[in-house]
XYZ file of C-alpha atoms in Angstrom:
495
model
C 5.866 9.267 -10.282
C 2.384 9.438 -11.764
C -0.357 8.591 -9.246
C -1.513 5.619 -11.239
C 1.958 4.130 -11.822
C 2.007 0.425 -11.022
C 4.642 -1.028 -8.711
C 6.009 -4.495 -9.522
C 3.579 -5.092 -12.376
C 6.218 -7.240 -13.981
C 5.344 -9.980 -11.458
C 2.605 -11.073 -13.837
C 5.164 -11.827 -16.560
C 7.173 -14.010 -14.191
C 4.481 -16.721 -14.044
C 4.975 -19.973 -15.895
C 2.200 -19.113 -18.384
C 2.929 -16.360 -20.896
C -0.208 -14.215 -20.760
C 1.353 -11.490 -22.862
C 0.582 -13.501 -25.978
C -3.031 -13.939 -24.888
C -3.858 -10.333 -24.114
C -3.101 -8.784 -27.538
C -5.436 -11.240 -29.226
C -8.104 -10.601 -26.614
C -7.615 -6.833 -26.710
C -7.671 -6.508 -30.470
C -11.149 -8.036 -30.619
C -12.606 -5.910 -27.813
C -14.991 -3.084 -28.529
C -14.721 0.235 -26.695
C -17.755 -0.537 -24.505
C -16.448 -4.005 -23.626
C -13.104 -2.547 -22.546
C -14.841 0.089 -20.388
C -16.908 -2.585 -18.650
C -13.784 -4.652 -18.036
C -11.896 -1.697 -16.592
C -14.736 -0.706 -14.264
C -15.380 -4.224 -12.969
C -11.770 -5.341 -12.651
C -11.569 -3.876 -9.136
C -13.769 -6.736 -7.917
C -11.955 -9.407 -9.961
C -10.424 -12.296 -7.981
C -6.638 -12.263 -7.919
C -6.209 -15.438 -10.015
C -8.298 -13.916 -12.789
C -6.371 -10.670 -12.404
C -3.220 -12.560 -13.273
C -4.831 -13.652 -16.534
C -5.986 -10.148 -17.354
C -2.790 -8.445 -16.235
C -0.366 -7.056 -18.778
C 3.304 -7.863 -18.461
C 5.626 -4.854 -18.523
C 6.478 -5.610 -22.140
C 2.823 -5.760 -23.151
C 2.072 -2.422 -21.471
C 4.985 -0.782 -23.224
C 3.675 -2.032 -26.583
C 0.319 -0.262 -25.965
C -1.763 -2.847 -27.777
C -4.683 -1.097 -29.520
C -8.280 -1.785 -28.579
C -10.856 -1.100 -31.253
C -12.364 2.379 -30.806
C -9.941 3.551 -28.051
C -6.654 5.434 -28.636
C -3.704 3.354 -27.458
C -2.428 6.121 -25.142
C -5.775 6.373 -23.364
C -6.042 2.619 -23.015
C -2.532 2.589 -21.522
C -3.531 5.185 -18.904
C -6.729 3.308 -18.016
C -4.812 0.053 -17.631
C -2.236 1.590 -15.297
C -4.910 3.393 -13.304
C -7.016 0.310 -12.650
C -4.111 -1.991 -11.785
C -2.665 0.677 -9.463
C -6.015 1.067 -7.707
C -6.260 -2.679 -7.254
C -2.749 -2.824 -5.755
C -3.423 0.182 -3.509
C -6.466 -1.434 -1.945
C -5.406 -5.084 -1.715
C -3.131 -6.171 1.166
C -0.455 -8.478 -0.212
C 0.246 -10.194 3.115
C -0.715 -10.254 6.759
C 2.139 -7.884 7.603
C 3.132 -4.297 6.824
C 6.779 -3.745 5.918
C 8.223 -0.272 6.335
C 11.792 1.004 6.678
C 13.071 -2.554 6.909
C 10.777 -3.482 9.785
C 7.774 -5.797 9.676
C 4.560 -5.065 11.574
C 1.795 -7.691 11.878
C -1.603 -6.556 10.634
C -4.573 -6.638 12.977
C -8.024 -5.093 13.320
C -6.458 -1.657 13.757
C -4.499 -1.724 10.484
C -5.875 0.909 8.123
C -2.814 2.345 6.389
C -3.009 1.914 2.611
C -0.356 1.076 0.048
C -0.829 4.517 -1.495
C 0.120 6.182 1.798
C 2.979 3.765 2.442
C 4.399 4.511 -1.009
C 4.986 8.124 0.053
C 6.689 7.350 3.359
C 10.371 8.209 3.074
C 9.988 10.937 0.448
C 11.025 13.478 3.117
C 10.137 16.538 1.069
C 11.408 18.779 3.879
C 14.936 17.433 3.273
C 14.947 17.745 -0.530
C 17.211 20.662 -1.342
C 15.408 23.618 -2.975
C 11.987 22.118 -2.383
C 9.648 24.838 -1.005
C 9.193 22.876 2.242
C 12.962 22.606 2.589
C 13.228 26.366 2.084
C 10.724 27.066 4.864
C 12.481 24.614 7.193
C 15.883 26.146 6.483
C 14.610 29.699 6.998
C 13.146 28.827 10.401
C 16.201 26.813 11.418
C 18.539 29.619 10.370
C 16.472 32.131 12.351
C 16.646 30.036 15.540
C 20.359 29.361 15.077
C 21.145 33.067 14.796
C 18.600 34.481 17.248
C 19.082 32.122 20.216
C 22.590 31.277 21.363
C 23.782 29.199 24.276
C 26.367 29.995 26.883
C 29.350 29.493 24.562
C 27.887 31.155 21.491
C 26.605 27.936 19.956
C 22.954 27.514 18.841
C 20.643 26.961 21.786
C 18.132 24.870 19.814
C 19.126 21.518 18.334
C 17.284 20.337 15.203
C 16.031 16.827 14.387
C 14.599 16.345 10.906
C 15.141 12.672 10.103
C 13.190 10.684 12.690
C 11.151 7.754 11.387
C 7.444 8.599 11.091
C 6.577 5.226 12.652
C 5.877 5.699 16.349
C 4.077 3.789 19.053
C 0.551 4.656 20.088
C 2.030 5.532 23.477
C 4.407 8.065 21.905
C 1.716 9.629 19.758
C -1.040 9.812 22.373
C -0.332 8.543 25.893
C 2.914 10.447 26.467
C 1.066 13.652 25.510
C -1.789 13.078 27.969
C -4.306 12.646 25.138
C -7.416 10.994 26.646
C -8.513 7.521 25.556
C -11.768 8.930 24.164
C -10.130 11.749 22.194
C -11.334 11.860 18.544
C -7.790 11.875 17.155
C -7.283 8.294 18.391
C -10.045 6.937 16.152
C -9.212 4.883 13.089
C -11.224 7.418 11.095
C -8.640 10.103 11.948
C -5.234 8.373 12.177
C -3.210 5.818 10.207
C -2.450 2.638 12.156
C 0.033 -0.076 11.226
C -1.506 -2.140 14.003
C -2.828 -1.651 17.528
C 0.585 -0.661 18.911
C 2.256 1.230 16.042
C 1.119 4.020 13.748
C 2.278 6.776 11.429
C 2.738 9.828 13.646
C -0.114 12.313 13.560
C 2.114 15.131 14.812
C 5.791 15.768 15.501
C 4.796 16.172 19.170
C 5.141 12.370 19.316
C 8.891 12.913 19.872
C 8.592 15.477 22.676
C 8.742 13.085 25.627
C 11.732 11.106 24.337
C 13.811 14.207 23.616
C 13.056 15.759 26.995
C 13.774 12.435 28.703
C 17.176 12.394 26.978
C 18.041 15.678 28.701
C 17.332 18.254 25.989
C 15.956 21.661 27.038
C 15.520 23.341 23.635
C 14.891 21.593 20.326
C 13.111 21.681 16.967
C 11.639 18.559 15.336
C 10.672 18.528 11.653
C 8.961 15.709 9.804
C 6.116 14.289 7.766
C 2.874 13.602 9.643
C -0.170 11.584 8.631
C -3.874 12.197 9.194
C -7.030 11.009 7.498
C -8.854 14.144 6.484
C -11.153 15.825 3.999
C -10.074 16.446 0.403
C -9.568 19.987 -0.824
C -6.776 22.300 -1.952
C -5.433 22.869 1.559
C -5.695 19.326 3.001
C -3.660 16.236 2.184
C -3.248 12.993 4.167
C 0.473 13.733 4.499
C 1.877 17.092 5.500
C 4.929 18.407 7.337
C 5.210 19.912 10.788
C 7.813 21.695 12.853
C 7.682 21.248 16.616
C 9.597 23.367 19.135
C 10.104 23.028 22.882
C 12.012 25.157 25.389
C 12.349 24.421 29.099
C 13.446 26.890 31.790
C 14.954 26.455 35.209
C 14.097 28.969 37.912
C 17.401 30.760 37.340
C 16.901 30.948 33.553
C 13.340 32.232 33.760
C 13.814 34.884 36.456
C 17.416 36.000 35.924
C 16.477 39.233 34.136
C 13.688 40.082 36.566
C 14.298 42.530 39.397
C 14.375 40.586 42.672
C 13.912 37.454 40.580
C 15.639 35.282 43.172
C 12.543 35.618 45.347
C 10.213 34.106 42.738
C 9.325 30.414 42.470
C 8.307 28.181 39.563
C 5.886 25.990 41.488
C 3.163 26.164 44.091
C 0.238 24.106 45.321
C -2.584 26.175 43.915
C -5.638 25.983 41.718
C -5.957 25.659 37.944
C -7.416 28.734 36.283
C -7.813 29.899 32.704
C -4.375 31.527 32.961
C -2.227 28.916 34.716
C -1.885 25.332 35.887
C -2.373 24.335 39.525
C 1.362 23.633 40.021
C 2.622 26.877 38.427
C 2.954 30.231 40.108
C 1.300 33.081 38.242
C 4.695 34.789 37.787
C 6.225 31.685 36.179
C 3.213 30.998 33.944
C 3.104 34.584 32.668
C 6.847 34.738 31.966
C 6.766 31.459 30.015
C 3.754 32.707 28.052
C 5.535 35.992 27.352
C 8.660 34.151 26.137
C 6.575 31.924 23.855
C 4.670 34.787 22.253
C 7.829 36.843 21.832
C 9.641 33.956 20.117
C 6.732 33.349 17.729
C 6.200 37.027 16.928
C 9.894 37.368 16.005
C 9.668 34.240 13.843
C 6.606 35.433 11.934
C 8.125 38.876 11.424
C 11.249 37.177 10.087
C 9.212 35.175 7.582
C 6.628 37.773 6.537
C 8.296 41.073 7.361
C 7.688 43.597 10.109
C 4.319 45.230 10.681
C 2.195 42.106 10.303
C -0.907 42.174 12.507
C -1.015 39.228 14.943
C -3.635 38.009 17.393
C -3.809 35.167 19.921
C -6.915 33.015 20.250
C -7.495 30.912 23.359
C -7.952 27.221 22.557
C -7.490 23.734 24.038
C -4.767 21.128 23.619
C -4.403 18.154 26.005
C -0.651 18.760 26.401
C -0.560 22.542 27.052
C -2.347 25.012 29.325
C -2.987 27.795 28.719
C -3.126 27.122 24.966
C -3.310 29.511 22.033
C -3.646 29.633 18.271
C -1.666 32.322 16.514
C -3.459 34.135 13.698
C -2.047 36.682 11.268
C -3.890 39.184 9.147
C -2.782 38.477 5.622
C -4.279 40.100 2.545
C -7.182 41.342 4.648
C -8.064 37.980 6.218
C -7.235 36.365 9.565
C -5.382 33.080 9.013
C -4.528 30.555 11.717
C -0.801 29.776 11.548
C 0.078 27.543 14.496
C -0.885 26.155 17.905
C 1.125 26.649 21.084
C 1.006 26.872 24.872
C 2.624 26.336 28.260
C 3.485 22.645 28.547
C 1.460 20.574 30.978
C 3.715 20.041 33.992
C 2.525 16.453 34.323
C 4.024 15.772 30.878
C 7.343 17.436 31.774
C 7.510 15.630 35.120
C 6.845 12.257 33.505
C 9.964 12.748 31.360
C 12.025 12.979 34.549
C 12.229 16.774 34.733
C 10.699 18.045 37.959
C 12.561 21.346 38.265
C 11.714 23.045 34.956
C 8.766 24.633 33.184
C 8.400 25.170 29.449
C 6.488 26.022 26.302
C 5.848 24.215 23.028
C 4.496 25.099 19.592
C 3.757 23.267 16.356
C 3.306 24.707 12.877
C 2.555 23.319 9.420
C 5.204 23.914 6.775
C 2.734 23.583 3.899
C 0.475 26.274 5.312
C 3.360 28.726 5.638
C 4.706 27.885 2.182
C 1.287 28.258 0.528
C 0.926 31.737 2.030
C 4.503 32.909 1.501
C 4.921 31.598 -2.034
C 1.310 31.840 -3.267
C 1.068 28.091 -3.914
C -2.639 27.440 -4.590
C -2.919 23.663 -4.135
C -1.296 21.417 -1.524
C -0.929 18.577 -4.052
C 1.717 20.618 -5.856
C 4.234 19.909 -3.100
C 4.328 16.294 -4.319
C 4.842 17.260 -7.956
C 8.014 16.223 -9.742
C 7.315 18.652 -12.579
C 10.390 20.801 -13.273
C 8.120 23.759 -13.976
C 7.200 23.692 -10.306
C 10.471 22.675 -8.670
C 12.786 24.976 -10.636
C 10.944 28.021 -9.325
C 12.471 27.320 -5.899
C 16.084 26.891 -7.003
C 17.299 30.182 -5.584
C 20.766 31.320 -4.440
C 19.611 32.387 -0.952
C 16.920 30.887 1.251
C 15.464 34.295 2.197
C 14.940 35.400 -1.407
C 11.349 36.390 -2.185
C 9.475 33.975 -4.453
C 6.022 34.194 -5.959
C 4.904 30.952 -7.524
C 4.038 31.233 -11.202
C 1.037 28.974 -11.883
C 1.441 26.088 -14.266
C -0.904 25.824 -17.203
C -4.399 25.476 -15.766
C -6.066 22.365 -17.095
C -9.858 22.320 -16.859
C -11.591 20.416 -14.057
C -14.126 17.662 -14.573
C -16.880 17.403 -11.964
C -18.965 14.345 -11.117
C -21.475 13.867 -8.297
C -22.077 10.719 -6.271
C -25.079 10.155 -4.005
C -25.873 7.240 -1.718
C -27.919 6.185 1.293
C -25.792 5.833 4.411
C -25.622 2.441 6.103
C -27.527 1.929 9.337
C -24.232 1.312 11.116
C -21.514 3.844 11.759
C -20.420 5.918 8.751
C -17.411 8.262 8.605
C -16.946 10.940 5.964
C -13.176 10.477 6.347
C -13.601 6.823 5.315
C -15.263 7.954 2.105
C -12.531 10.537 1.440
C -9.880 7.878 2.048
C -11.605 5.572 -0.434
C -11.677 8.377 -3.020
C -7.973 9.041 -2.458
C -7.068 5.374 -2.816
C -8.831 5.102 -6.162
C -8.500 8.584 -7.646
C -5.133 9.504 -6.155
C -3.933 12.985 -7.015
C -6.409 13.183 -9.896
C -8.919 14.307 -7.241
C -8.695 18.000 -6.415
C -11.452 18.147 -3.814
C -14.544 16.439 -2.446
C -17.478 18.551 -1.227
C -20.569 17.379 0.627
C -23.200 19.362 -1.267
C -26.436 17.835 0.003
C -27.908 15.898 2.917
C -31.376 14.411 2.748
C -33.429 12.441 5.275
C -36.271 10.368 3.876
C -39.484 11.476 5.619
C -40.813 7.914 5.982
C -37.821 5.595 6.278
C -35.606 8.178 8.035
C -32.707 6.924 5.951
C -30.032 9.571 5.347
C -28.573 10.336 1.947
C -25.335 12.203 1.189
C -24.413 13.726 -2.136
C -20.739 14.520 -2.783
C -19.280 16.572 -5.618
C -15.889 15.264 -6.735
C -13.641 17.627 -8.709
C -11.020 15.916 -10.880
C -8.053 17.863 -12.257
C -4.536 16.912 -13.358
C -1.610 19.333 -13.204
C 0.174 18.114 -16.314
C -2.521 17.265 -18.831
C -6.215 17.474 -19.628
C -8.270 14.609 -18.277
C -10.713 12.960 -20.667
C -14.357 12.354 -19.840
C -13.847 8.628 -20.401
C -10.907 8.466 -18.013
C -12.751 10.293 -15.230
C -15.914 8.267 -15.839
C -13.879 5.107 -15.399
C -12.362 6.254 -12.104
C -15.712 7.585 -10.877
C -17.425 4.254 -11.528
C -14.672 2.481 -9.603
C -15.337 4.839 -6.669
C -19.055 4.051 -6.832
C -18.459 0.294 -6.814
C -15.952 0.504 -3.968
C -18.224 2.741 -1.869
C -20.946 0.090 -2.038
C -18.556 -2.773 -1.352
C -16.285 -1.197 1.280
C -18.582 1.239 3.110
C -21.888 -0.616 2.834
C -23.713 2.345 1.297
C -26.694 1.985 -1.035
C -25.984 3.737 -4.299
C -28.266 6.320 -5.840
C -26.412 6.285 -9.142
């Protein structure tokens, strides 16, 4: 589906008045400049007037000519503007998703554009690159780690709903109330109690509470973020957890029966206060061994790996795994020994464990040389057919599609005196420009010496994968971004 495709546009033709007969007459007498002005200003047009201006499906398909503008270009502009209007205008005081209705409140910030992608489940689409990565990891765990009766030790869950409670996403993982990830600028909320999960870790507590000791969770996760080739508001994660009893952890250790999992000690950089040093080190060793085997399976033996100490609220000690790939160190995943308070709260007081989470897109971009994260959402056969292979472990190197030229426009504005978030601006750009926007860079900051007002200048790169964008088309979208930035963010334009 093209990013500007309009959903339910035929509603306009269902009204008692037939506007389709009005629009051709209006359009045929419009000059090019008049049409441009209409398209740029329509974002602020009241809904009743929008109904008058709106094409019915039949009218759009006829591509009525406007003087001075090719009919194809006018058709694209029309769809783009109406899609942007729909993506930014709540149609009711509720959010409906997966057959459930959630009341909107002051926390609601999820957009129609994001909601339209929920349920795509790219990781479950056969022969999609994300499906290939998921299947390779799943196959590795199934074969490498077997239970008592020769069955896979790890169970896999890849079809959980991405709608979770705030408690599941944050509280159950010991994430503090003042943690930045809880802010509306960073996460997508349906309302104050429900949200689109920001990580697959949101399912950890429930699965442990159900009695599972070893599992993988795969799914789409949602975060408001910057715009560039490696970031997208929706990406896919794989989460893994393994818990150990005293017998399981120490059974291969000489005199292991004398060791204990727990003690009343002190927290250090290397262990939690409730863990013995022996238990903490063995769990850490198991975790790093499991991940090293996985990365060697995916990339081949001999890859240089290093572990970087870091912080996560739900693990301690915590690490990021980096690999040296093509001469550069690249962070691959985060992991650590699970906080015992988290494990205990799930009703498991006699076990200790580890957890890790990795991004499927990041692995796929490295393994398959995919240069832009937006490609994962492409329905272009030239992209998808490259991953139709007879065996999941077959080597693939992505062959780039035809490279259409970028168009670059800058936007500068004075920040409002109240709180301003760069993620809010990026979200606004995404809502209006969709996947036409390749990246947004903050290229200049300026503070006025007298007024102390702060100005930001952003460079927006527009590029389409399947065709060349016209200057007029980008200008139209860029002007809509300018108008919305002033209206929605309270900035003062310098354009």
